[in-house]
Short mmCIF file of N, CA and C in Angstrom, two decimals:
data_model
loop_
_atom_site.label_atom_id
_atom_site.label_comp_id
_atom_site.label_asym_id
_atom_site.label_seq_id
_atom_site.Cartn_x
_atom_site.Cartn_y
_atom_site.Cartn_z
N GLN A 1 -3.04 -26.11 7.82
CA GLN A 1 -2.71 -24.90 8.21
C GLN A 1 -3.16 -24.49 8.47
N MET A 2 -4.55 -23.99 8.22
CA MET A 2 -5.68 -23.63 8.96
C MET A 2 -5.70 -23.67 10.55
N ALA A 3 -5.11 -25.18 11.09
CA ALA A 3 -4.88 -25.40 11.89
C ALA A 3 -5.04 -23.43 13.87
N GLY A 4 -5.80 -23.72 13.76
CA GLY A 4 -6.60 -22.95 15.29
C GLY A 4 -6.71 -21.65 14.41
N VAL A 5 -6.58 -20.99 13.26
CA VAL A 5 -7.99 -20.08 12.42
C VAL A 5 -9.44 -20.98 12.12
N PRO A 6 -9.96 -19.52 13.27
CA PRO A 6 -10.98 -18.83 14.13
C PRO A 6 -12.35 -19.62 12.67
N GLU A 7 -13.24 -20.12 13.19
CA GLU A 7 -13.73 -21.74 12.55
C GLU A 7 -14.71 -20.25 11.71
N ASP A 8 -15.16 -19.13 12.29
CA ASP A 8 -16.18 -18.20 11.88
C ASP A 8 -15.41 -17.99 10.25
N MET A 9 -14.04 -17.31 10.74
CA MET A 9 -12.90 -17.43 9.56
C MET A 9 -12.86 -17.82 8.56
N GLN A 10 -12.90 -20.00 9.22
CA GLN A 10 -12.47 -20.34 8.26
C GLN A 10 -13.90 -20.62 7.57
N LYS A 11 -15.48 -20.21 7.96
CA LYS A 11 -16.77 -20.68 7.41
C LYS A 11 -16.57 -19.64 6.14
N ARG A 12 -15.70 -18.19 6.29
CA ARG A 12 -16.46 -17.45 4.81
C ARG A 12 -14.85 -17.32 3.78
N LEU A 13 -14.59 -18.27 4.05
CA LEU A 13 -13.17 -17.65 2.91
C LEU A 13 -13.86 -18.57 1.91
N GLU A 14 -12.64 -18.19 1.42
CA GLU A 14 -13.16 -19.06 -0.37
C GLU A 14 -12.96 -20.19 -0.47
N LYS A 15 -13.17 -21.37 -0.80
CA LYS A 15 -12.82 -22.57 -0.84
C LYS A 15 -12.36 -22.32 -2.97
N VAL A 16 -10.54 -22.17 -3.11
CA VAL A 16 -10.55 -22.84 -4.94
C VAL A 16 -9.63 -24.38 -4.90
N GLU A 17 -10.09 -25.71 -5.56
CA GLU A 17 -9.76 -26.56 -6.03
C GLU A 17 -9.26 -27.41 -4.93
N GLY A 18 -10.22 -27.50 -3.01
CA GLY A 18 -10.15 -27.93 -2.25
C GLY A 18 -9.06 -27.43 -1.22
N LYS A 19 -8.97 -26.02 -1.97
CA LYS A 19 -8.14 -25.48 -0.84
C LYS A 19 -8.77 -24.12 -0.03
N VAL A 20 -7.69 -23.61 0.72
CA VAL A 20 -9.00 -22.31 1.19
C VAL A 20 -8.69 -21.00 0.59
N LYS A 21 -8.81 -19.85 0.18
CA LYS A 21 -7.71 -19.26 0.24
C LYS A 21 -7.89 -17.89 0.91
N VAL A 22 -6.75 -17.09 1.79
CA VAL A 22 -6.18 -16.46 2.39
C VAL A 22 -5.70 -14.76 1.53
N THR A 23 -6.57 -14.04 1.73
CA THR A 23 -6.23 -13.02 1.00
C THR A 23 -5.15 -12.01 1.80
N LEU A 24 -4.78 -11.56 0.84
CA LEU A 24 -3.66 -10.10 2.23
C LEU A 24 -4.64 -9.22 2.98
N ASP A 25 -6.48 -8.66 1.97
CA ASP A 25 -6.81 -8.40 2.51
C ASP A 25 -6.67 -8.49 4.56
N TYR A 26 -7.61 -7.10 4.79
CA TYR A 26 -7.17 -6.87 6.57
C TYR A 26 -8.01 -8.03 7.39
N PRO A 27 -9.24 -8.01 7.11
CA PRO A 27 -9.59 -9.09 7.76
C PRO A 27 -9.28 -10.49 7.39
N ASP A 28 -7.99 -10.81 6.13
CA ASP A 28 -7.78 -12.33 6.14
C ASP A 28 -5.95 -12.02 6.85
N TYR A 29 -5.99 -11.18 6.98
CA TYR A 29 -4.31 -11.10 7.30
C TYR A 29 -3.92 -11.21 9.36
N PHE A 30 -4.46 -9.95 9.38
CA PHE A 30 -4.71 -10.09 10.53
C PHE A 30 -5.15 -11.37 11.96
N PRO A 31 -6.27 -11.86 11.40
CA PRO A 31 -6.75 -13.24 12.57
C PRO A 31 -6.20 -14.32 11.68
N PHE A 32 -5.12 -14.63 10.39
CA PHE A 32 -4.91 -15.73 10.43
C PHE A 32 -3.19 -15.19 10.61
N MET A 33 -2.55 -14.49 10.86
CA MET A 33 -1.21 -13.82 11.15
C MET A 33 -1.31 -14.57 13.17
N GLU A 34 -2.49 -14.17 13.36
CA GLU A 34 -2.58 -13.85 14.87
C GLU A 34 -3.17 -15.38 15.19
N PHE A 35 -4.07 -16.42 14.30
CA PHE A 35 -4.13 -17.74 15.10
C PHE A 35 -3.65 -19.28 14.52
N ALA A 36 -2.78 -18.89 12.72
CA ALA A 36 -3.24 -20.01 12.46
C ALA A 36 -1.72 -20.27 13.29
N LYS A 37 -1.14 -22.06 13.51
CA LYS A 37 -0.11 -22.39 14.50
C LYS A 37 0.39 -22.56 13.73
N ASP A 38 0.28 -23.07 12.45
CA ASP A 38 1.80 -23.38 10.98
C ASP A 38 2.67 -22.19 10.84
N PRO A 39 3.56 -21.79 11.36
CA PRO A 39 4.78 -21.01 11.35
C PRO A 39 4.90 -21.13 10.11
N GLU A 40 4.84 -22.13 8.92
CA GLU A 40 5.83 -21.71 7.67
C GLU A 40 4.63 -21.06 6.89
N ALA A 41 2.83 -21.83 7.34
CA ALA A 41 1.63 -20.88 6.66
C ALA A 41 1.98 -19.45 7.32
N ARG A 42 2.08 -19.47 8.25
CA ARG A 42 2.32 -17.47 8.78
C ARG A 42 3.68 -16.91 8.17
N LYS A 43 5.09 -17.21 7.96
CA LYS A 43 6.05 -16.70 7.29
C LYS A 43 5.61 -16.56 5.67
N ALA A 44 5.02 -18.35 4.60
CA ALA A 44 4.73 -17.56 3.20
C ALA A 44 3.53 -15.86 3.11
N LEU A 45 2.35 -16.39 4.24
CA LEU A 45 1.73 -15.15 4.06
C LEU A 45 2.69 -13.94 4.79
N GLU A 46 3.69 -14.07 5.28
CA GLU A 46 3.71 -12.19 6.02
C GLU A 46 4.75 -12.00 4.21
N ALA A 47 5.89 -13.24 3.87
CA ALA A 47 6.27 -12.60 2.61
C ALA A 47 5.29 -11.72 1.62
N LYS A 48 4.12 -12.55 1.52
CA LYS A 48 3.11 -12.21 -0.10
C LYS A 48 3.03 -10.79 1.07
N PHE A 49 2.82 -10.72 1.93
CA PHE A 49 1.51 -9.40 2.34
C PHE A 49 3.06 -8.04 2.71
N ASN A 50 3.91 -8.50 2.57
CA ASN A 50 4.83 -7.61 2.84
C ASN A 50 5.04 -7.24 1.27
N LEU A 51 5.14 -7.76 0.57
CA LEU A 51 5.32 -8.13 -0.85
C LEU A 51 4.10 -7.36 -1.87
N ARG A 52 3.01 -7.21 -1.35
CA ARG A 52 2.09 -6.87 -2.28
C ARG A 52 1.48 -5.51 -2.72
N GLY A 53 2.51 -4.60 -3.09
CA GLY A 53 2.26 -3.77 -4.92
C GLY A 53 3.22 -3.83 -4.61
N GLY A 54 4.03 -5.07 -4.79
CA GLY A 54 5.84 -5.21 -6.09
C GLY A 54 5.88 -4.21 -6.54
N GLN A 55 6.62 -4.74 -8.18
CA GLN A 55 7.72 -3.75 -9.05
C GLN A 55 6.75 -2.48 -8.44
N LYS A 56 5.76 -2.27 -9.24
CA LYS A 56 5.33 -0.90 -9.52
C LYS A 56 5.53 0.41 -8.52
N ASN A 57 5.03 -0.43 -6.96
CA ASN A 57 5.44 0.34 -6.09
C ASN A 57 6.79 0.57 -5.58
N LYS A 58 7.25 -0.30 -5.67
CA LYS A 58 9.07 -0.27 -5.20
C LYS A 58 9.59 0.91 -6.39
N ASP A 59 8.98 1.06 -7.85
CA ASP A 59 9.04 2.50 -8.74
C ASP A 59 8.84 3.44 -8.00
N ARG A 60 6.52 3.85 -7.86
CA ARG A 60 6.45 4.37 -7.56
C ARG A 60 7.91 5.78 -6.75
N LEU A 61 7.86 4.59 -4.67
CA LEU A 61 8.90 4.90 -3.84
C LEU A 61 9.64 5.89 -4.69
N ALA A 62 10.87 5.15 -4.93
CA ALA A 62 11.75 6.03 -5.27
C ALA A 62 11.42 6.92 -6.09
N GLU A 63 10.62 7.03 -6.98
CA GLU A 63 10.26 7.93 -7.97
C GLU A 63 9.95 9.44 -6.67
N VAL A 64 8.94 9.05 -5.56
CA VAL A 64 8.83 10.37 -4.71
C VAL A 64 10.11 10.56 -4.65
N LEU A 65 10.62 9.90 -3.43
CA LEU A 65 11.74 10.14 -2.95
C LEU A 65 13.28 10.79 -3.67
N ALA A 66 13.23 10.66 -4.97
CA ALA A 66 13.56 11.72 -5.71
C ALA A 66 13.73 13.13 -5.80
N LEU A 67 12.19 12.60 -5.87
CA LEU A 67 11.72 14.25 -6.83
C LEU A 67 11.61 14.44 -4.53
N ARG A 68 11.48 13.55 -3.35
CA ARG A 68 11.34 14.80 -2.58
C ARG A 68 13.31 15.47 -1.92
N VAL A 69 13.68 14.82 -2.93
CA VAL A 69 15.56 15.23 -2.62
C VAL A 69 16.00 16.02 -4.12
N GLU A 70 14.84 16.35 -4.18
CA GLU A 70 14.94 17.22 -6.00
C GLU A 70 14.39 18.23 -5.16
N ALA A 71 13.55 18.32 -4.39
CA ALA A 71 12.37 19.16 -4.06
C ALA A 71 13.58 20.35 -3.04
N ALA A 72 13.97 19.47 -1.64
CA ALA A 72 14.35 20.23 -1.18
C ALA A 72 16.30 20.57 -1.14
N HIS A 73 16.75 20.35 -2.80
CA HIS A 73 17.60 21.03 -3.00
C HIS A 73 17.68 22.05 -3.03
N LEU A 74 16.84 22.24 -4.58
CA LEU A 74 15.93 23.44 -4.81
C LEU A 74 15.77 24.28 -3.53
N LEU A 75 14.86 24.22 -2.97
CA LEU A 75 14.48 25.50 -1.14
C LEU A 75 15.92 25.23 -0.99
N GLY A 76 17.32 24.82 -0.75
CA GLY A 76 18.19 25.09 -0.41
C GLY A 76 18.73 24.60 0.98
N TYR A 77 18.14 23.24 0.61
CA TYR A 77 18.39 22.33 1.80
C TYR A 77 19.05 20.64 1.66
N LYS A 78 19.74 20.54 3.10
CA LYS A 78 20.36 19.60 2.62
C LYS A 78 19.92 18.21 1.96
N THR A 79 18.29 17.96 2.78
CA THR A 79 17.16 16.14 2.36
C THR A 79 16.10 16.64 2.75
N HIS A 80 15.97 16.28 2.67
CA HIS A 80 14.12 16.22 2.70
C HIS A 80 14.06 16.48 4.04
N ALA A 81 14.59 15.75 5.09
CA ALA A 81 13.94 15.71 6.28
C ALA A 81 14.92 17.73 6.84
N HIS A 82 15.33 17.90 6.32
CA HIS A 82 15.71 18.83 7.24
C HIS A 82 14.82 19.92 6.50
N TYR A 83 14.46 19.51 5.19
CA TYR A 83 13.84 20.62 4.86
C TYR A 83 12.23 20.62 6.28
N VAL A 84 11.77 19.32 6.10
CA VAL A 84 9.98 18.81 6.48
C VAL A 84 10.49 19.34 8.12
N LEU A 85 11.62 19.76 8.44
CA LEU A 85 12.01 19.40 10.04
C LEU A 85 12.36 20.96 10.88
N GLU A 86 12.17 21.49 9.39
CA GLU A 86 13.07 22.88 9.92
C GLU A 86 11.99 24.00 10.83
N GLU A 87 10.46 22.98 10.71
CA GLU A 87 9.46 24.28 11.31
C GLU A 87 9.08 23.60 12.34
N ARG A 88 9.05 22.03 13.02
CA ARG A 88 8.76 21.73 13.65
C ARG A 88 9.61 21.57 15.09
N MET A 89 9.03 20.50 15.92
CA MET A 89 9.53 20.68 17.62
C MET A 89 11.06 20.43 17.50
N ALA A 90 11.00 18.94 16.40
CA ALA A 90 13.09 18.48 15.80
C ALA A 90 13.72 19.69 15.81
N GLN A 91 13.23 20.20 14.84
CA GLN A 91 13.26 20.73 13.84
C GLN A 91 14.94 21.04 12.72
N THR A 92 15.96 19.07 13.47
CA THR A 92 16.98 18.83 12.54
C THR A 92 16.75 16.64 12.71
N PRO A 93 17.28 16.55 11.96
CA PRO A 93 17.56 15.21 11.68
C PRO A 93 18.25 14.24 12.67
N GLU A 94 19.31 14.96 13.37
CA GLU A 94 20.45 14.59 13.96
C GLU A 94 19.52 14.94 15.67
N ALA A 95 18.08 15.69 16.35
CA ALA A 95 17.56 16.11 17.55
C ALA A 95 16.70 14.83 17.07
N VAL A 96 16.01 14.37 15.80
CA VAL A 96 14.94 13.34 15.74
C VAL A 96 15.87 11.98 16.18
N THR A 97 16.98 11.96 15.64
CA THR A 97 18.00 10.61 15.96
C THR A 97 18.24 10.18 17.25
N ALA A 98 18.77 11.12 17.79
CA ALA A 98 19.28 10.98 19.26
C ALA A 98 17.78 10.69 19.50
N PHE A 99 16.47 11.58 20.22
CA PHE A 99 14.79 11.34 20.27
C PHE A 99 15.27 9.69 19.91
N LEU A 100 14.74 9.45 19.00
CA LEU A 100 14.77 8.16 19.01
C LEU A 100 16.00 6.70 18.94
N ASP A 101 16.60 7.45 19.60
CA ASP A 101 18.35 6.91 20.72
C ASP A 101 17.00 6.29 21.14
N ARG A 102 17.41 7.52 22.52
CA ARG A 102 17.14 7.76 24.10
C ARG A 102 15.47 7.13 23.70
N ILE A 103 14.79 7.22 23.44
CA ILE A 103 14.24 5.88 23.91
C ILE A 103 13.46 4.68 22.84
N ARG A 104 14.27 4.31 21.95
CA ARG A 104 14.34 2.86 21.88
C ARG A 104 15.02 2.02 22.87
N LYS A 105 16.28 2.53 23.29
CA LYS A 105 16.43 2.87 24.54
C LYS A 105 15.60 1.64 26.43
N LYS A 106 14.68 3.19 26.02
CA LYS A 106 14.28 2.92 27.62
C LYS A 106 12.88 2.23 27.36
N LEU A 107 12.56 1.99 25.50
CA LEU A 107 11.72 0.86 25.05
C LEU A 107 12.12 -0.53 24.61
N PHE A 108 12.90 -0.84 24.59
CA PHE A 108 13.54 -2.13 25.19
C PHE A 108 13.83 -2.60 26.21
N GLU A 109 13.94 -1.87 27.07
CA GLU A 109 14.01 -2.40 28.56
C GLU A 109 12.71 -2.97 28.93
N LYS A 110 11.91 -1.90 28.92
CA LYS A 110 10.41 -2.42 29.38
C LYS A 110 9.81 -3.39 28.30
N GLY A 111 10.02 -3.27 27.02
CA GLY A 111 9.52 -4.70 26.57
C GLY A 111 10.50 -6.31 26.87
N ARG A 112 11.70 -6.27 27.27
CA ARG A 112 11.96 -7.23 27.43
C ARG A 112 11.63 -8.22 27.90
N PRO A 113 11.06 -8.40 29.36
CA PRO A 113 10.60 -9.29 30.05
C PRO A 113 9.08 -9.60 29.30
N GLU A 114 8.76 -9.03 27.99
CA GLU A 114 7.43 -9.25 27.58
C GLU A 114 7.46 -10.04 25.73
N LEU A 115 9.35 -9.20 25.75
CA LEU A 115 9.66 -10.61 24.31
C LEU A 115 10.68 -11.87 24.95
N GLN A 116 10.62 -11.75 26.42
CA GLN A 116 11.09 -12.91 26.76
C GLN A 116 10.05 -13.94 26.79
N ALA A 117 8.52 -13.45 27.08
CA ALA A 117 7.32 -14.20 27.30
C ALA A 117 7.46 -14.50 26.02
N LEU A 118 7.10 -13.62 24.90
CA LEU A 118 7.01 -14.63 23.81
C LEU A 118 7.87 -15.79 23.56
N ILE A 119 9.09 -15.26 23.53
CA ILE A 119 10.52 -16.34 23.32
C ILE A 119 9.26 -17.53 23.88
N ALA A 120 9.37 -17.48 25.08
CA ALA A 120 9.76 -19.20 26.15
C ALA A 120 7.48 -19.58 25.59
N LEU A 121 7.29 -19.04 25.31
CA LEU A 121 5.57 -19.22 24.52
C LEU A 121 6.30 -20.22 23.18
N LYS A 122 7.13 -19.71 22.50
CA LYS A 122 7.72 -20.41 20.76
C LYS A 122 8.04 -21.39 21.35
N ARG A 123 8.80 -21.84 22.10
CA ARG A 123 10.30 -22.73 22.35
C ARG A 123 8.94 -23.48 23.88
N GLU A 124 8.24 -23.78 23.93
CA GLU A 124 7.17 -24.42 24.53
C GLU A 124 6.59 -25.05 23.76
N GLU A 125 6.00 -24.45 22.66
CA GLU A 125 5.46 -24.86 22.03
C GLU A 125 6.00 -25.70 20.40
N GLU A 126 7.70 -25.34 20.04
CA GLU A 126 7.65 -25.70 19.17
C GLU A 126 8.61 -27.08 19.54
N GLY A 127 9.03 -26.66 21.19
CA GLY A 127 9.90 -27.46 21.47
C GLY A 127 11.23 -27.61 20.56
N PRO A 128 12.22 -28.66 20.77
CA PRO A 128 13.34 -29.06 20.22
C PRO A 128 13.69 -27.64 19.04
N LYS A 129 12.59 -27.98 18.61
CA LYS A 129 12.57 -27.44 16.82
C LYS A 129 12.60 -25.72 16.52
N SER A 130 12.84 -25.25 17.70
CA SER A 130 12.29 -24.21 17.76
C SER A 130 13.84 -22.56 17.82
N ASP A 131 14.19 -22.19 16.41
CA ASP A 131 15.13 -21.31 16.98
C ASP A 131 15.31 -20.94 17.85
N GLY A 132 14.04 -19.64 18.85
CA GLY A 132 14.51 -19.72 19.72
C GLY A 132 14.10 -17.42 19.94
N VAL A 133 14.61 -17.66 17.63
CA VAL A 133 14.42 -16.66 17.81
C VAL A 133 12.39 -16.01 17.76
N LEU A 134 12.08 -15.16 17.82
CA LEU A 134 11.05 -14.26 17.76
C LEU A 134 10.75 -13.34 16.09
N HIS A 135 10.83 -13.99 14.93
CA HIS A 135 10.15 -13.56 13.52
C HIS A 135 8.78 -12.90 12.92
N ALA A 136 9.22 -11.75 12.34
CA ALA A 136 8.13 -11.16 11.92
C ALA A 136 6.60 -11.46 12.14
N TRP A 137 7.31 -13.18 11.18
CA TRP A 137 6.13 -13.69 11.01
C TRP A 137 4.24 -14.83 12.39
N ASP A 138 6.01 -14.62 13.62
CA ASP A 138 5.63 -15.11 14.38
C ASP A 138 5.12 -14.35 15.63
N TRP A 139 5.09 -13.04 15.50
CA TRP A 139 4.87 -11.71 16.79
C TRP A 139 3.25 -11.98 16.81
N ARG A 140 2.85 -11.46 15.72
CA ARG A 140 0.80 -11.90 16.51
C ARG A 140 0.35 -12.67 17.03
N TYR A 141 1.23 -14.09 16.11
CA TYR A 141 1.06 -15.53 16.64
C TYR A 141 0.73 -15.22 19.01
N TYR A 142 2.17 -15.32 18.79
CA TYR A 142 2.56 -15.78 20.49
C TYR A 142 2.33 -14.15 20.93
N HIS A 143 2.19 -13.29 20.56
CA HIS A 143 1.17 -12.29 21.33
C HIS A 143 0.10 -13.02 21.62
N GLU A 144 -1.07 -12.84 20.15
CA GLU A 144 -2.43 -13.33 20.51
C GLU A 144 -2.23 -14.51 22.17
N LYS A 145 -0.93 -14.96 21.82
CA LYS A 145 -1.60 -16.09 23.05
C LYS A 145 -0.71 -15.76 24.30
N LEU A 146 0.25 -14.70 24.20
CA LEU A 146 0.19 -14.30 25.68
C LEU A 146 -1.42 -13.53 26.51
N LEU A 147 -1.63 -12.85 25.56
CA LEU A 147 -3.03 -12.05 25.49
C LEU A 147 -3.47 -13.07 26.48
N ARG A 148 -4.24 -14.51 25.91
CA ARG A 148 -4.70 -15.03 25.96
C ARG A 148 -4.35 -15.83 27.63
N THR A 149 -3.46 -16.45 27.50
CA THR A 149 -2.71 -17.18 29.30
C THR A 149 -2.16 -16.46 29.95
N LYS A 150 -1.61 -15.50 29.51
CA LYS A 150 -1.35 -14.99 30.89
C LYS A 150 -2.08 -13.19 31.59
N TYR A 151 -3.11 -12.82 30.64
CA TYR A 151 -4.35 -12.01 30.52
C TYR A 151 -5.52 -12.88 30.11
N GLN A 152 -6.31 -13.46 29.86
CA GLN A 152 -7.35 -13.67 29.78
C GLN A 152 -8.24 -13.35 29.21
N VAL A 153 -6.86 -11.95 28.46
CA VAL A 153 -8.24 -11.61 26.51
C VAL A 153 -8.20 -12.52 25.54
N ASP A 154 -10.06 -13.15 25.62
CA ASP A 154 -9.69 -14.23 24.73
C ASP A 154 -10.38 -13.12 23.06
N GLN A 155 -10.20 -12.94 21.91
CA GLN A 155 -10.65 -12.64 21.34
C GLN A 155 -12.17 -12.44 20.40
N GLU A 156 -12.34 -14.09 20.77
CA GLU A 156 -13.46 -14.66 19.82
C GLU A 156 -14.46 -14.21 20.92
N LYS A 157 -14.48 -14.31 22.83
CA LYS A 157 -15.43 -14.02 23.62
C LYS A 157 -16.00 -12.61 23.79
N ILE A 158 -14.87 -11.49 22.99
CA ILE A 158 -14.45 -10.79 23.13
C ILE A 158 -16.28 -9.89 21.84
N LYS A 159 -15.42 -10.86 20.62
CA LYS A 159 -16.72 -10.86 19.23
C LYS A 159 -18.13 -11.01 19.61
N GLU A 160 -18.43 -11.97 20.39
CA GLU A 160 -19.53 -11.91 20.96
C GLU A 160 -20.57 -10.96 21.23
N TYR A 161 -20.07 -9.96 22.22
CA TYR A 161 -20.43 -8.89 22.87
C TYR A 161 -20.68 -8.23 21.79
N PHE A 162 -20.19 -7.97 20.49
CA PHE A 162 -19.76 -7.15 19.54
C PHE A 162 -19.95 -7.57 18.02
N PRO A 163 -21.60 -7.81 17.75
CA PRO A 163 -21.62 -8.44 16.56
C PRO A 163 -21.47 -7.34 15.56
N MET A 164 -20.89 -7.75 14.09
CA MET A 164 -20.78 -6.72 13.74
C MET A 164 -21.91 -5.99 13.04
N GLU A 165 -23.23 -6.42 12.65
CA GLU A 165 -23.96 -5.92 12.46
C GLU A 165 -24.63 -4.28 13.78
N LEU A 166 -24.42 -5.15 14.82
CA LEU A 166 -24.92 -4.08 15.47
C LEU A 166 -24.09 -2.83 15.88
N VAL A 167 -22.80 -3.36 15.73
CA VAL A 167 -21.43 -2.49 16.35
C VAL A 167 -21.58 -1.39 14.79
N LEU A 168 -21.50 -1.69 13.80
CA LEU A 168 -22.27 -0.92 12.30
C LEU A 168 -22.73 -0.45 12.60
N GLU A 169 -24.32 -0.05 13.54
CA GLU A 169 -25.16 0.20 13.19
C GLU A 169 -25.07 1.37 14.66
N GLN A 170 -24.70 0.44 15.12
CA GLN A 170 -24.70 2.09 16.01
C GLN A 170 -23.43 3.34 15.65
N MET A 171 -21.80 2.83 14.97
CA MET A 171 -21.20 3.48 14.31
C MET A 171 -21.75 4.48 13.43
N LEU A 172 -22.91 3.74 12.60
CA LEU A 172 -23.29 4.99 12.10
C LEU A 172 -24.40 5.88 12.82
N LYS A 173 -25.06 5.25 13.59
CA LYS A 173 -26.31 6.05 14.98
C LYS A 173 -24.73 7.58 15.20
N VAL A 174 -23.56 7.29 15.18
CA VAL A 174 -22.79 8.50 16.44
C VAL A 174 -22.82 9.09 14.79
#
């Protein structure tokens, strides 16, 4: 399951009962999703990452949304969106929806060739067992692969020019 994951990441990860522990923290999650060749391992980590707050977060979100609706109604607005957008450029939820519809069409047209390239990479790697669909757990992996193959961008090579200690030191100077 760790095939493809950079060695420096594998070395720093905690070993538990003969297995490697990949956490849901960003320094573990993103490199794993970008480099791990095993789609089932990426799928499992993606599912856990998306559920990382559990029921407590769902309950809090429901409470926040209910309070927003209540506040909007108390102030005479149909929805929270009507309330917050009134003084912004869009002014109405309908204007936002229309804008998003227009931009979605344009972005879809522009992004279609890259999406096809990502799906082609997936088919090439998985062969006949490929479902031809770019899932959420596939995107980072094949995007990273596209960067390396089509654009010759190698994140591991870039890291060599930006050692962590030096970057932190220079950032703190700024």
